[in-house]
Amino acid sequence: KQEVTQIPAALSVPEGENLVLNCSFTDSAIYNLQWFRQDPGKGLTSLLLIQSSQREQTSGRLNASLDKSSGRSTLYIAASQPGDSATYLCALPDQAGTALIFGKGTTLSVSS
Amino acid sequence: NAGVTQTPKFRVLKTGQSMTLLCAQDMNHEYMYWYRQDPGMGLRLIHYSVGEGTTAKGEVPDGYNVSRLKKQNFLLGLESAAPSQTSVYFCASRSTGTNYGYTFGSGTRLTVV
């Protein structure tokens, strides 16, 4: 059964810092991996989708990498801003490819 | 383009009452999902559907029923609400194939007293 772990559970940084959020998974036979952002009391917003054949995806100040062999993905946020404060969730399809399995998230706080 | 729309956004139920949560998507997606999100537990799959007229159980299906009579709609029912069903419920959808991403609704916050 696929298990997804996100470390750290919480992270506080000053504005302007570059930071890395980590996601690890137990089954490397994955189709893709998706990073989401969730603001308090809100829904999930998709940030990046990495296909299994890709090693990374970039969107603005965000860069996500995927290393299937080691069962890891990282989300790199450059020049963090207070508006980046949110919970970041990593998710992968289950072994049947029918539903997403989520990590418990990393809650990021960026102070000005 | 509305994406995935959930109604209602908030609801308070008394124990034993019933209700239906509605999820509607306008992206012609085949797959639809219901998740619940609880503090410390993360997002857990309740039920899902791989097409009109189909449903399947997820990780935590007990106490819930679903129906997918129309491709664009996925309904989640609570026949006899319990305080343990207090949660935030999210609906999601995606297209078929491996080059897909999931789109989530904004959630329904349900409190059972």
CSV table of C-alpha atoms in Angstrom, one decimal:
chain,number,residue,atom,x,y,z
A,1,LYS,CA,0.0,0.0,0.0
A,2,GLN,CA,1.3,3.4,-1.0
A,3,GLU,CA,2.3,5.6,1.9
A,4,VAL,CA,3.2,9.3,1.6
A,5,THR,CA,5.2,11.1,4.2
A,6,GLN,CA,5.9,14.9,4.3
A,7,ILE,CA,8.7,16.4,6.4
A,8,PRO,CA,8.7,18.7,8.2
A,9,ALA,CA,5.2,19.0,9.4
A,10,ALA,CA,5.6,22.7,10.0
A,11,LEU,CA,8.2,25.3,8.9
A,12,SER,CA,8.7,29.0,9.7
A,13,VAL,CA,11.0,31.2,7.7
A,14,PRO,CA,11.6,34.9,7.2
A,15,GLU,CA,10.6,36.5,4.0
A,16,GLY,CA,13.0,36.1,1.1
A,17,GLU,CA,14.4,32.7,2.1
A,18,ASN,CA,14.6,29.9,-0.4
A,19,LEU,CA,13.1,26.7,1.1
A,20,VAL,CA,12.5,23.0,0.3
A,21,LEU,CA,9.6,20.9,1.3
A,22,ASN,CA,10.0,17.1,1.2
A,23,CYS,CA,7.7,14.3,0.2
A,24,SER,CA,8.6,10.6,0.3
A,25,PHE,CA,6.6,7.6,-0.9
A,26,THR,CA,7.0,3.9,-0.5
A,27,ASP,CA,6.0,2.5,-3.9
A,28,SER,CA,8.1,3.9,-6.8
A,29,ALA,CA,5.7,2.5,-9.5
A,30,ILE,CA,3.8,5.7,-9.8
A,31,TYR,CA,2.1,7.5,-12.7
A,32,ASN,CA,2.7,11.0,-11.5
A,33,LEU,CA,2.9,13.2,-8.4
A,34,GLN,CA,0.9,16.3,-7.6
A,35,TRP,CA,1.6,19.2,-5.3
A,36,PHE,CA,-1.2,21.2,-3.8
A,37,ARG,CA,-1.6,24.3,-1.7
A,38,GLN,CA,-4.3,24.7,0.9
A,39,ASP,CA,-5.0,28.0,2.6
A,40,PRO,CA,-6.7,27.9,6.0
A,41,GLY,CA,-10.4,27.0,5.7
A,42,LYS,CA,-10.1,26.7,1.9
A,43,GLY,CA,-10.0,24.0,-0.8
A,44,LEU,CA,-7.0,22.5,-2.5
A,45,THR,CA,-5.3,24.4,-5.3
A,46,SER,CA,-3.1,22.4,-7.7
A,47,LEU,CA,0.4,23.8,-8.0
A,48,LEU,CA,2.4,21.3,-10.1
A,49,LEU,CA,1.9,17.9,-11.7
A,50,ILE,CA,5.0,15.8,-12.5
A,51,GLN,CA,4.6,12.8,-14.8
A,52,SER,CA,6.6,9.7,-13.9
A,53,SER,CA,8.8,10.2,-17.0
A,54,GLN,CA,9.7,13.8,-15.9
A,55,ARG,CA,12.3,14.8,-13.3
A,56,GLU,CA,11.0,18.2,-12.6
A,57,GLN,CA,8.4,20.9,-13.3
A,58,THR,CA,8.5,24.6,-12.8
A,59,SER,CA,5.9,27.3,-12.3
A,60,GLY,CA,7.1,30.7,-11.4
A,61,ARG,CA,9.0,30.6,-8.1
A,62,LEU,CA,8.1,27.0,-7.6
A,63,ASN,CA,10.1,24.0,-8.7
A,64,ALA,CA,9.1,20.4,-8.0
A,65,SER,CA,11.5,17.5,-8.6
A,66,LEU,CA,10.8,13.8,-8.7
A,67,ASP,CA,13.2,10.9,-8.0
A,68,LYS,CA,11.3,7.7,-8.3
A,69,SER,CA,14.2,5.4,-7.6
A,70,SER,CA,14.6,7.0,-4.1
A,71,GLY,CA,10.9,7.5,-3.6
A,72,ARG,CA,11.3,11.3,-3.1
A,73,SER,CA,9.9,14.5,-4.4
A,74,THR,CA,10.8,18.0,-3.3
A,75,LEU,CA,9.1,21.3,-3.7
A,76,TYR,CA,11.4,24.3,-3.9
A,77,ILE,CA,10.1,27.7,-3.2
A,78,ALA,CA,12.4,30.6,-4.2
A,79,ALA,CA,12.4,34.0,-2.5
A,80,SER,CA,9.5,33.2,-0.2
A,81,GLN,CA,6.8,35.7,0.5
A,82,PRO,CA,4.2,36.1,3.3
A,83,GLY,CA,1.6,35.2,0.7
A,84,ASP,CA,3.2,31.7,0.4
A,85,SER,CA,2.0,30.9,3.9
A,86,ALA,CA,-0.2,27.8,3.6
A,87,THR,CA,-0.2,24.1,3.9
A,88,TYR,CA,1.4,22.2,1.1
A,89,LEU,CA,0.3,18.7,0.3
A,90,CYS,CA,1.9,16.0,-1.8
A,91,ALA,CA,-0.2,13.4,-3.4
A,92,LEU,CA,0.2,10.3,-5.6
A,93,PRO,CA,-2.2,7.8,-7.2
A,94,ASP,CA,-2.7,4.6,-5.4
A,95,GLN,CA,-1.4,1.3,-6.8
A,96,ALA,CA,-4.5,0.8,-8.9
A,97,GLY,CA,-4.1,4.4,-10.2
A,98,THR,CA,-7.7,5.2,-9.3
A,99,ALA,CA,-7.4,7.6,-6.4
A,100,LEU,CA,-4.9,10.0,-4.7
A,101,ILE,CA,-3.1,9.2,-1.6
A,102,PHE,CA,-2.1,12.3,0.4
A,103,GLY,CA,0.7,13.1,2.7
A,104,LYS,CA,-0.4,15.0,5.9
A,105,GLY,CA,1.2,18.2,4.6
A,106,THR,CA,3.7,20.8,5.6
A,107,THR,CA,2.4,24.0,7.1
A,108,LEU,CA,4.5,26.9,6.0
A,109,SER,CA,4.6,30.3,7.7
A,110,VAL,CA,6.6,33.1,6.1
A,111,SER,CA,7.1,36.2,8.2
A,112,SER,CA,7.7,39.7,6.9
B,1,ASN,CA,-15.3,27.7,-16.3
B,2,ALA,CA,-16.5,26.8,-12.8
B,3,GLY,CA,-14.5,23.5,-12.4
B,4,VAL,CA,-15.8,21.6,-9.4
B,5,THR,CA,-18.6,23.1,-7.4
B,6,GLN,CA,-19.8,21.8,-4.0
B,7,THR,CA,-23.0,22.6,-2.2
B,8,PRO,CA,-23.6,23.5,0.5
B,9,LYS,CA,-20.5,25.2,1.8
B,10,PHE,CA,-21.5,24.9,5.5
B,11,ARG,CA,-24.0,22.7,7.3
B,12,VAL,CA,-24.9,21.9,10.9
B,13,LEU,CA,-26.8,18.7,11.5
B,14,LYS,CA,-28.2,17.0,14.6
B,15,THR,CA,-27.3,13.4,15.3
B,16,GLY,CA,-29.5,11.1,13.3
B,17,GLN,CA,-30.4,13.6,10.6
B,18,SER,CA,-29.8,12.9,7.0
B,19,MET,CA,-28.4,15.1,4.3
B,20,THR,CA,-26.9,15.0,0.8
B,21,LEU,CA,-23.8,16.8,-0.4
B,22,LEU,CA,-23.7,17.7,-4.1
B,23,CYS,CA,-20.7,17.9,-6.3
B,24,ALA,CA,-20.9,19.1,-9.9
B,25,GLN,CA,-18.1,19.4,-12.4
B,26,ASP,CA,-18.2,21.0,-15.9
B,27,MET,CA,-15.0,19.5,-17.3
B,28,ASN,CA,-16.5,16.3,-18.7
B,29,HIS,CA,-14.3,14.3,-16.3
B,30,GLU,CA,-15.0,10.6,-16.0
B,31,TYR,CA,-13.6,10.1,-12.5
B,32,MET,CA,-15.0,11.7,-9.4
B,33,TYR,CA,-14.1,11.4,-5.7
B,34,TRP,CA,-15.3,12.3,-2.2
B,35,TYR,CA,-12.6,12.9,0.5
B,36,ARG,CA,-12.9,13.9,4.1
B,37,GLN,CA,-10.3,16.0,5.9
B,38,ASP,CA,-9.7,15.8,9.6
B,39,PRO,CA,-7.0,17.3,11.8
B,40,GLY,CA,-4.1,15.0,12.2
B,41,MET,CA,-5.6,12.5,9.7
B,42,GLY,CA,-5.1,14.2,6.5
B,43,LEU,CA,-7.3,13.6,3.5
B,44,ARG,CA,-9.0,10.2,3.3
B,45,LEU,CA,-11.0,8.7,0.4
B,46,ILE,CA,-14.6,7.9,1.2
B,47,HIS,CA,-16.0,6.8,-2.2
B,48,TYR,CA,-15.2,7.3,-5.8
B,49,SER,CA,-16.7,6.8,-9.3
B,50,VAL,CA,-15.0,5.9,-12.5
B,51,GLY,CA,-17.9,6.8,-14.7
B,52,GLU,CA,-21.6,7.5,-14.9
B,53,GLY,CA,-23.6,4.8,-13.0
B,54,THR,CA,-20.5,3.4,-11.2
B,55,THR,CA,-19.4,3.8,-7.6
B,56,ALA,CA,-16.7,2.2,-5.4
B,57,LYS,CA,-15.7,2.3,-1.8
B,58,GLY,CA,-12.6,4.1,-0.6
B,59,GLU,CA,-10.7,3.9,2.7
B,60,VAL,CA,-13.5,5.2,5.0
B,61,PRO,CA,-16.9,4.4,3.4
B,62,ASP,CA,-18.9,3.4,6.5
B,63,GLY,CA,-21.9,5.7,7.2
B,64,TYR,CA,-21.9,7.2,3.7
B,65,ASN,CA,-23.6,6.4,0.4
B,66,VAL,CA,-23.0,7.8,-3.1
B,67,SER,CA,-24.7,8.0,-6.4
B,68,ARG,CA,-23.5,9.0,-9.9
B,69,LEU,CA,-26.7,9.2,-12.0
B,70,LYS,CA,-25.3,11.9,-14.3
B,71,LYS,CA,-21.7,12.2,-15.4
B,72,GLN,CA,-21.3,15.7,-14.1
B,73,ASN,CA,-22.8,15.0,-10.6
B,74,PHE,CA,-21.6,13.0,-7.7
B,75,LEU,CA,-23.7,12.9,-4.6
B,76,LEU,CA,-22.6,12.0,-1.1
B,77,GLY,CA,-25.3,11.0,1.4
B,78,LEU,CA,-25.4,10.6,5.1
B,79,GLU,CA,-28.4,8.6,6.2
B,80,SER,CA,-28.0,9.0,9.9
B,81,ALA,CA,-25.4,11.6,10.8
B,82,ALA,CA,-23.1,10.9,13.7
B,83,PRO,CA,-20.7,13.3,15.5
B,84,SER,CA,-17.8,11.3,14.1
B,85,GLN,CA,-18.8,12.6,10.7
B,86,THR,CA,-18.0,16.1,11.6
B,87,SER,CA,-15.4,17.0,9.0
B,88,VAL,CA,-14.6,19.0,5.9
B,89,TYR,CA,-15.7,17.2,2.8
B,90,PHE,CA,-13.9,17.7,-0.6
B,91,CYS,CA,-15.0,16.5,-4.0
B,92,ALA,CA,-12.5,16.1,-6.8
B,93,SER,CA,-12.6,15.0,-10.4
B,94,ARG,CA,-10.1,14.0,-13.1
B,95,SER,CA,-10.1,12.8,-16.7
B,96,THR,CA,-9.0,9.3,-17.7
B,97,GLY,CA,-5.4,8.4,-18.7
B,98,THR,CA,-2.1,8.9,-16.9
B,99,ASN,CA,-1.5,12.5,-18.0
B,100,TYR,CA,-4.1,13.9,-15.6
B,101,GLY,CA,-4.3,16.1,-12.6
B,102,TYR,CA,-7.0,16.3,-10.0
B,103,THR,CA,-9.3,19.3,-9.6
B,104,PHE,CA,-10.8,19.9,-6.2
B,105,GLY,CA,-13.9,21.7,-5.0
B,106,SER,CA,-13.8,24.3,-2.2
B,107,GLY,CA,-15.2,22.0,0.4
B,108,THR,CA,-18.2,21.5,2.6
B,109,ARG,CA,-17.7,22.1,6.3
B,110,LEU,CA,-20.1,19.8,8.2
B,111,THR,CA,-20.7,19.8,11.9
B,112,VAL,CA,-22.9,17.1,13.6
B,113,VAL,CA,-24.1,18.0,17.1
